[in-house]
């Protein structure tokens, strides 16, 4: 698809390319803007996506910067000058990743006459980041915004959580759910789009309704169970550590662990992972994520869903993906590389990304969803 984005509403010089998009929006390139130290979240990473050895000091740096501090702390702890520095850095960063709200007209101008498909991450996108992963509830307002948008466009939630857990939080039957970073895809009960797929299986959901599932990592289930048990065991003595079973992945949270114990937890997790060459370790927001070494991620899940919905390879389709985390970058990449659609990064701090646009936090995500619904309704008049 040719993303003929109209003129950008920000002062970035417009590239005279065929697409009329600034070159930085066409192909991924490292940001040219220099931000103050500590504002860029970077994680040491090898080319294959696996993090460097867990014992290296770069891990500790990555752990420290892996989730932005709550805004209040970032502003209170330092002098006024720091907060205005932060603001300037954020506004400068937004030149490269304009707000999807202030660019809304531009987005809908391009979306006119196209079929939209919406992909939403859960934690940090639909619900704010909280200390206790079991309490990451979404608000009723957000739920109704998601429900309304799903009535207008095919909508999927793609999360690192287990599919059951994210379904429990969201509780809407009309959506597609992809848990375990896209390794556990379920189509809505009344929508049979996955039924014809050769690798899909029929199952029943918690309410006993028939559902269709796609689980490309199913053979890893016993291994994940085993590593989950070991991780629970080795983190028992570390105050605040929390191991979450996400079915085809495991999360080891250190958000509530005292910083002096971060190296210990990283080392213990690394030691266990040594025994599992078919599992890999990645790093999210104050969390280590253990997952199978298979060629599958949130980007692949987006491609799979688009194909299953018959929306792949069509010029009149515009997929939009909204997410806040490193794992969402795989989806942003798929949309950007194929010039297929828009990635929207949710972040309150400058971050390097493959997204096109940005939103500051879940409340802006909700505004954006509401705006999409209003725009769709106005088109029907
Ligand atoms: O793909 P996502 O839906 O963004 O899931 C990624 C991880 O999200 C959850 O952890 C994050 O949110 C927690 C609740 O706000 C927070 O306490 C934690 O520090 C964050 O990393 C979830 O618990 C993980 O299992 C997911 O992998």
XYZ file of C-alpha atoms and ligand atoms in Angstrom:
408
model
C 0.000 0.000 0.000
C 1.158 3.462 -0.818
C 0.942 5.672 2.264
C 0.239 8.974 0.581
C 0.312 10.984 3.747
C -0.667 14.578 3.172
C 1.497 17.444 4.323
C 2.695 17.021 7.882
C 1.387 19.456 10.421
C 4.794 19.990 12.027
C 7.893 21.944 11.061
C 9.857 18.954 9.698
C 10.992 19.850 6.170
C 8.857 17.949 3.705
C 10.713 15.529 1.529
C 9.882 15.887 -2.150
C 9.488 12.130 -2.506
C 6.746 10.405 -4.451
C 4.856 9.669 -1.256
C 5.071 13.144 0.138
C 6.182 11.781 3.505
C 9.245 13.056 5.281
C 12.072 10.579 4.679
C 12.344 9.810 8.379
C 8.822 8.430 8.247
C 9.502 6.161 5.324
C 12.445 4.087 6.385
C 13.570 3.455 9.898
C 16.642 5.418 10.879
C 18.160 6.237 14.258
C 16.958 9.598 15.532
C 19.154 12.526 14.621
C 18.080 14.544 17.607
C 20.391 14.322 20.589
C 18.484 13.985 23.853
C 19.860 14.512 27.316
C 21.361 11.454 28.953
C 18.798 9.228 30.576
C 15.930 10.230 28.328
C 16.469 7.599 25.667
C 15.543 4.086 26.693
C 18.079 1.764 25.220
C 18.567 -1.915 25.771
C 21.770 -3.773 24.870
C 20.785 -6.146 22.117
C 22.484 -8.485 19.708
C 21.492 -8.595 16.066
C 19.311 -11.673 16.617
C 17.240 -9.775 19.152
C 18.590 -11.685 22.154
C 19.919 -9.506 24.915
C 23.613 -9.489 25.773
C 24.864 -11.731 28.532
C 22.802 -11.184 31.620
C 25.907 -10.762 33.762
C 27.143 -7.741 31.836
C 26.793 -4.269 33.379
C 24.811 -3.133 30.324
C 21.974 -5.287 31.627
C 21.822 -3.329 34.826
C 21.684 -0.063 32.859
C 18.902 -1.510 30.717
C 17.016 -2.605 33.828
C 17.225 0.894 35.250
C 15.916 2.539 32.106
C 13.356 -0.087 31.134
C 10.270 1.848 32.194
C 9.880 5.595 32.520
C 9.417 6.821 36.082
C 5.965 8.080 36.949
C 5.663 11.670 35.752
C 5.226 12.999 39.291
C 8.610 11.638 40.380
C 10.410 12.784 37.279
C 9.182 16.297 37.888
C 9.214 16.500 41.693
C 12.602 15.023 42.343
C 14.496 17.632 40.396
C 14.592 21.360 39.960
C 12.256 23.260 37.631
C 14.982 23.392 35.016
C 14.914 19.593 34.693
C 11.193 19.505 34.014
C 11.452 22.127 31.276
C 14.422 20.221 29.806
C 12.245 17.139 29.777
C 9.455 19.055 28.082
C 11.753 20.447 25.409
C 13.204 17.008 24.765
C 9.685 15.563 24.454
C 8.519 18.297 22.094
C 11.639 17.899 19.973
C 11.051 14.169 19.844
C 7.457 14.784 18.733
C 8.743 16.431 15.583
C 9.741 12.963 14.527
C 6.778 11.171 16.110
C 3.888 13.657 15.866
C 0.894 13.260 18.115
C -1.794 11.062 16.532
C -4.335 13.450 18.053
C -2.967 16.637 16.536
C -2.352 14.722 13.282
C -5.840 13.225 13.372
C -7.050 15.097 10.282
C -4.014 13.942 8.386
C -4.613 10.330 9.433
C -8.294 10.378 8.502
C -7.571 12.184 5.256
C -5.438 9.232 4.300
C -7.916 6.719 5.746
C -10.830 8.048 3.683
C -12.326 5.284 1.555
C -10.151 2.663 3.226
C -11.025 -0.221 5.499
C -9.385 0.277 8.874
C -8.108 -2.549 11.068
C -7.090 -1.755 14.599
C -4.478 -3.527 16.725
C -4.093 -2.577 20.365
C -1.528 -3.571 22.941
C -2.875 -3.919 26.498
C -0.486 -2.904 29.329
C 0.622 0.704 29.115
C -1.747 1.262 26.161
C -5.260 0.441 27.349
C -4.379 0.342 31.035
C -1.837 2.444 32.904
C 1.316 0.785 34.202
C 0.821 -0.171 37.853
C 3.018 -1.906 40.420
C 0.905 -5.042 40.685
C 0.432 -6.795 37.320
C -2.757 -8.426 38.628
C -4.307 -5.014 39.147
C -3.740 -3.547 35.681
C -7.455 -2.947 35.180
C -8.777 -0.895 32.320
C -11.330 1.779 33.107
C -14.980 1.394 32.140
C -14.586 4.423 29.874
C -11.716 2.755 28.075
C -13.717 -0.473 27.784
C -16.600 1.324 26.162
C -14.212 3.195 23.819
C -12.737 -0.158 22.721
C -16.205 -1.684 22.368
C -17.362 1.224 20.191
C -14.295 1.149 17.991
C -14.638 -2.634 17.551
C -18.169 -2.055 16.259
C -16.712 0.143 13.513
C -13.533 -1.753 12.546
C -12.039 -5.229 13.035
C -10.132 -4.862 16.305
C -7.558 -7.098 17.985
C -5.750 -6.915 21.299
C -2.194 -8.184 21.049
C -0.520 -8.645 24.407
C 2.394 -10.298 26.145
C -0.074 -11.553 28.745
C -1.807 -14.898 28.550
C -4.864 -14.654 26.337
C -7.128 -15.671 29.221
C -5.757 -12.937 31.457
C -6.113 -10.194 28.899
C -9.639 -11.422 28.083
C -10.436 -11.300 31.807
C -9.284 -7.654 31.917
C -11.013 -6.534 28.722
C -14.127 -8.720 28.809
C -15.388 -7.858 25.323
C -16.547 -10.711 23.103
C -16.378 -8.861 19.807
C -12.583 -8.641 19.606
C -9.738 -10.816 18.383
C -7.333 -11.660 21.198
C -3.689 -12.555 20.718
C -1.938 -13.470 23.976
C 1.683 -14.529 24.655
C 3.057 -11.894 22.261
C 0.858 -13.162 19.434
C 1.508 -16.887 20.034
C -2.073 -17.570 21.101
C -4.643 -16.084 18.735
C -8.395 -16.428 19.192
C -11.115 -15.190 16.886
C -14.404 -13.880 18.280
C -16.987 -16.587 18.930
C -19.366 -15.353 16.259
C -16.675 -14.612 13.687
C -15.437 -17.694 11.859
C -12.525 -16.101 9.979
C -9.884 -18.459 11.383
C -11.945 -21.622 10.823
C -10.575 -22.338 7.342
C -6.934 -21.980 8.374
C -5.122 -25.362 8.215
C -3.171 -24.748 11.434
C -6.083 -23.542 13.525
C -7.834 -25.668 16.101
C -11.320 -25.544 17.528
C -11.686 -25.148 21.253
C -14.053 -23.719 23.829
C -13.584 -20.549 25.817
C -14.181 -20.152 29.552
C -17.886 -19.602 28.939
C -18.044 -22.873 26.998
C -18.482 -21.130 23.646
C -16.747 -22.526 20.591
C -13.680 -20.541 19.525
C -10.965 -20.981 16.929
C -7.339 -20.805 18.022
C -3.979 -20.402 16.319
C -1.075 -21.429 18.563
C 2.227 -21.640 16.678
C 4.241 -22.433 19.841
C 2.020 -25.172 21.254
C 4.877 -27.707 21.425
C 6.603 -25.417 23.966
C 3.842 -25.681 26.530
C 5.514 -28.362 28.747
C 8.845 -26.525 28.585
C 7.235 -23.220 29.568
C 5.464 -24.909 32.501
C 8.788 -26.353 33.621
C 10.740 -23.108 33.335
C 7.917 -21.255 35.114
C 8.240 -23.617 38.097
C 12.030 -23.159 38.168
C 11.747 -19.370 37.942
C 9.237 -19.264 40.801
C 11.622 -21.393 42.837
C 14.794 -19.338 42.228
C 13.101 -15.988 42.816
C 11.412 -17.055 46.064
C 14.026 -15.415 48.269
C 13.982 -12.110 46.372
C 11.590 -9.682 47.966
C 9.130 -8.187 45.481
C 9.956 -10.566 42.605
C 6.897 -11.863 40.799
C 6.761 -14.579 38.155
C 3.754 -14.555 35.836
C 2.709 -17.516 33.711
C 1.634 -16.165 30.335
C 0.979 -19.637 28.849
C 3.547 -19.620 26.008
C 5.800 -17.086 27.753
C 6.831 -16.280 31.299
C 7.337 -12.821 32.783
C 9.701 -12.197 35.675
C 8.798 -8.835 37.177
C 11.357 -6.826 39.139
C 9.408 -3.538 39.414
C 8.914 -4.098 43.146
C 12.383 -5.528 43.813
C 14.914 -3.338 45.592
C 17.470 -2.051 43.094
C 20.308 -3.652 45.064
C 18.840 -7.074 44.176
C 18.383 -6.447 40.456
C 21.691 -8.034 39.489
C 20.841 -11.082 41.594
C 17.496 -11.586 39.902
C 19.027 -11.055 36.445
C 21.768 -13.573 37.196
C 19.379 -16.201 38.521
C 17.081 -15.859 35.526
C 20.112 -16.016 33.218
C 21.372 -19.164 34.946
C 18.042 -20.944 34.447
C 17.873 -19.863 30.812
C 21.296 -21.448 30.176
C 19.540 -24.795 30.506
C 16.976 -23.914 27.838
C 18.613 -23.119 24.506
C 15.177 -23.155 22.833
C 13.967 -20.315 25.002
C 15.125 -16.720 24.857
C 15.097 -13.797 27.173
C 13.927 -10.319 26.245
C 13.336 -7.229 28.305
C 10.156 -5.220 28.764
C 9.075 -2.577 31.253
C 10.752 -3.684 34.489
C 10.183 -7.255 33.389
C 12.187 -10.113 31.855
C 10.234 -12.063 29.303
C 11.060 -15.695 28.582
C 9.729 -16.999 25.306
C 10.232 -19.729 22.699
C 12.827 -19.243 19.994
C 10.408 -19.317 17.092
C 9.981 -16.905 14.240
C 6.824 -15.398 15.670
C 6.096 -12.093 17.326
C 3.471 -9.336 17.462
C 4.364 -8.299 13.897
C 3.730 -11.828 12.609
C 0.450 -11.885 14.515
C -0.633 -8.668 12.759
C 0.230 -10.184 9.372
C -1.605 -13.394 10.263
C -4.734 -11.532 11.346
C -4.746 -9.267 8.306
C -4.454 -12.304 6.068
C -7.172 -14.219 7.930
C -9.476 -11.218 7.677
C -8.863 -10.992 3.936
C -7.227 -7.602 4.458
C -3.744 -8.486 3.316
C -2.224 -7.051 0.150
C -5.187 -4.714 -0.446
C -4.538 -1.084 -1.271
C -7.760 -0.007 0.382
C -6.824 -1.286 3.864
C -5.242 0.806 6.593
C -3.996 -1.085 9.652
C -3.236 0.973 12.749
C -1.266 -0.484 15.655
C -1.083 1.251 19.034
C 1.460 0.057 21.596
C 3.962 1.191 24.205
C 6.503 -1.564 24.560
C 9.620 -2.908 22.898
C 7.701 -5.967 21.677
C 5.270 -3.678 19.821
C 8.172 -2.553 17.656
C 7.890 -5.819 15.677
C 4.383 -4.759 14.654
C 5.434 -1.172 13.934
C 8.184 -2.582 11.730
C 5.760 -4.729 9.718
C 3.491 -1.738 9.082
C 6.334 0.667 8.297
C 8.384 -1.645 6.078
C 5.511 -2.558 3.845
C 4.242 1.052 3.889
C 1.085 -0.668 4.989
C -0.195 1.393 7.858
C 0.551 3.420 10.921
C 2.243 2.474 14.153
C 1.442 4.713 17.100
C 3.829 4.630 20.045
C 2.416 5.346 23.489
C 5.135 7.048 25.471
C 5.559 9.959 27.838
C 9.315 10.044 27.256
C 11.355 10.217 24.045
C 12.050 6.732 22.739
C 13.515 5.422 19.523
C 10.756 3.692 17.568
C 9.538 2.450 14.226
C 6.142 4.007 14.851
C 4.879 6.934 12.733
C 2.952 8.765 15.431
C 2.805 9.016 19.199
C 0.333 9.328 22.044
C 1.409 10.300 25.527
C -0.535 7.812 27.683
C -3.650 5.578 27.821
C -5.917 8.598 28.301
C -4.749 9.936 24.929
C -5.254 6.461 23.453
C -8.876 6.607 24.624
C -9.310 10.050 23.050
C -7.889 8.718 19.812
C -10.276 5.720 19.808
C -13.235 7.994 20.473
C -12.133 10.288 17.656
C -11.981 7.314 15.258
C -15.536 6.326 16.195
C -16.824 9.889 15.736
C -15.045 10.143 12.386
C -16.530 6.828 11.230
C -20.028 7.947 12.283
C -19.665 11.248 10.436
C -18.697 9.299 7.309
C -21.901 7.303 7.509
C -24.123 10.379 7.565
O 2.175 -6.659 25.572
P 1.616 -6.022 26.806
O 0.127 -6.132 26.921
O 2.091 -4.600 26.966
O 2.245 -6.876 28.002
C 3.602 -6.729 28.380
C 3.772 -7.096 29.840
O 2.770 -6.331 30.519
C 2.586 -6.573 31.909
O 3.683 -6.022 32.625
C 3.755 -4.604 32.538
O 2.563 -4.029 33.142
C 2.413 -4.294 34.571
C 1.087 -3.707 35.001
O 0.994 -2.352 34.717
C 3.608 -3.699 35.309
O 3.488 -3.981 36.716
C 4.902 -4.319 34.761
O 6.033 -3.738 35.378
C 5.003 -4.113 33.252
O 6.128 -4.794 32.715
C 2.417 -8.048 32.178
O 2.312 -8.260 33.568
C 3.533 -8.858 31.564
O 3.308 -10.234 31.771
C 3.538 -8.588 30.066
O 4.578 -9.335 29.451
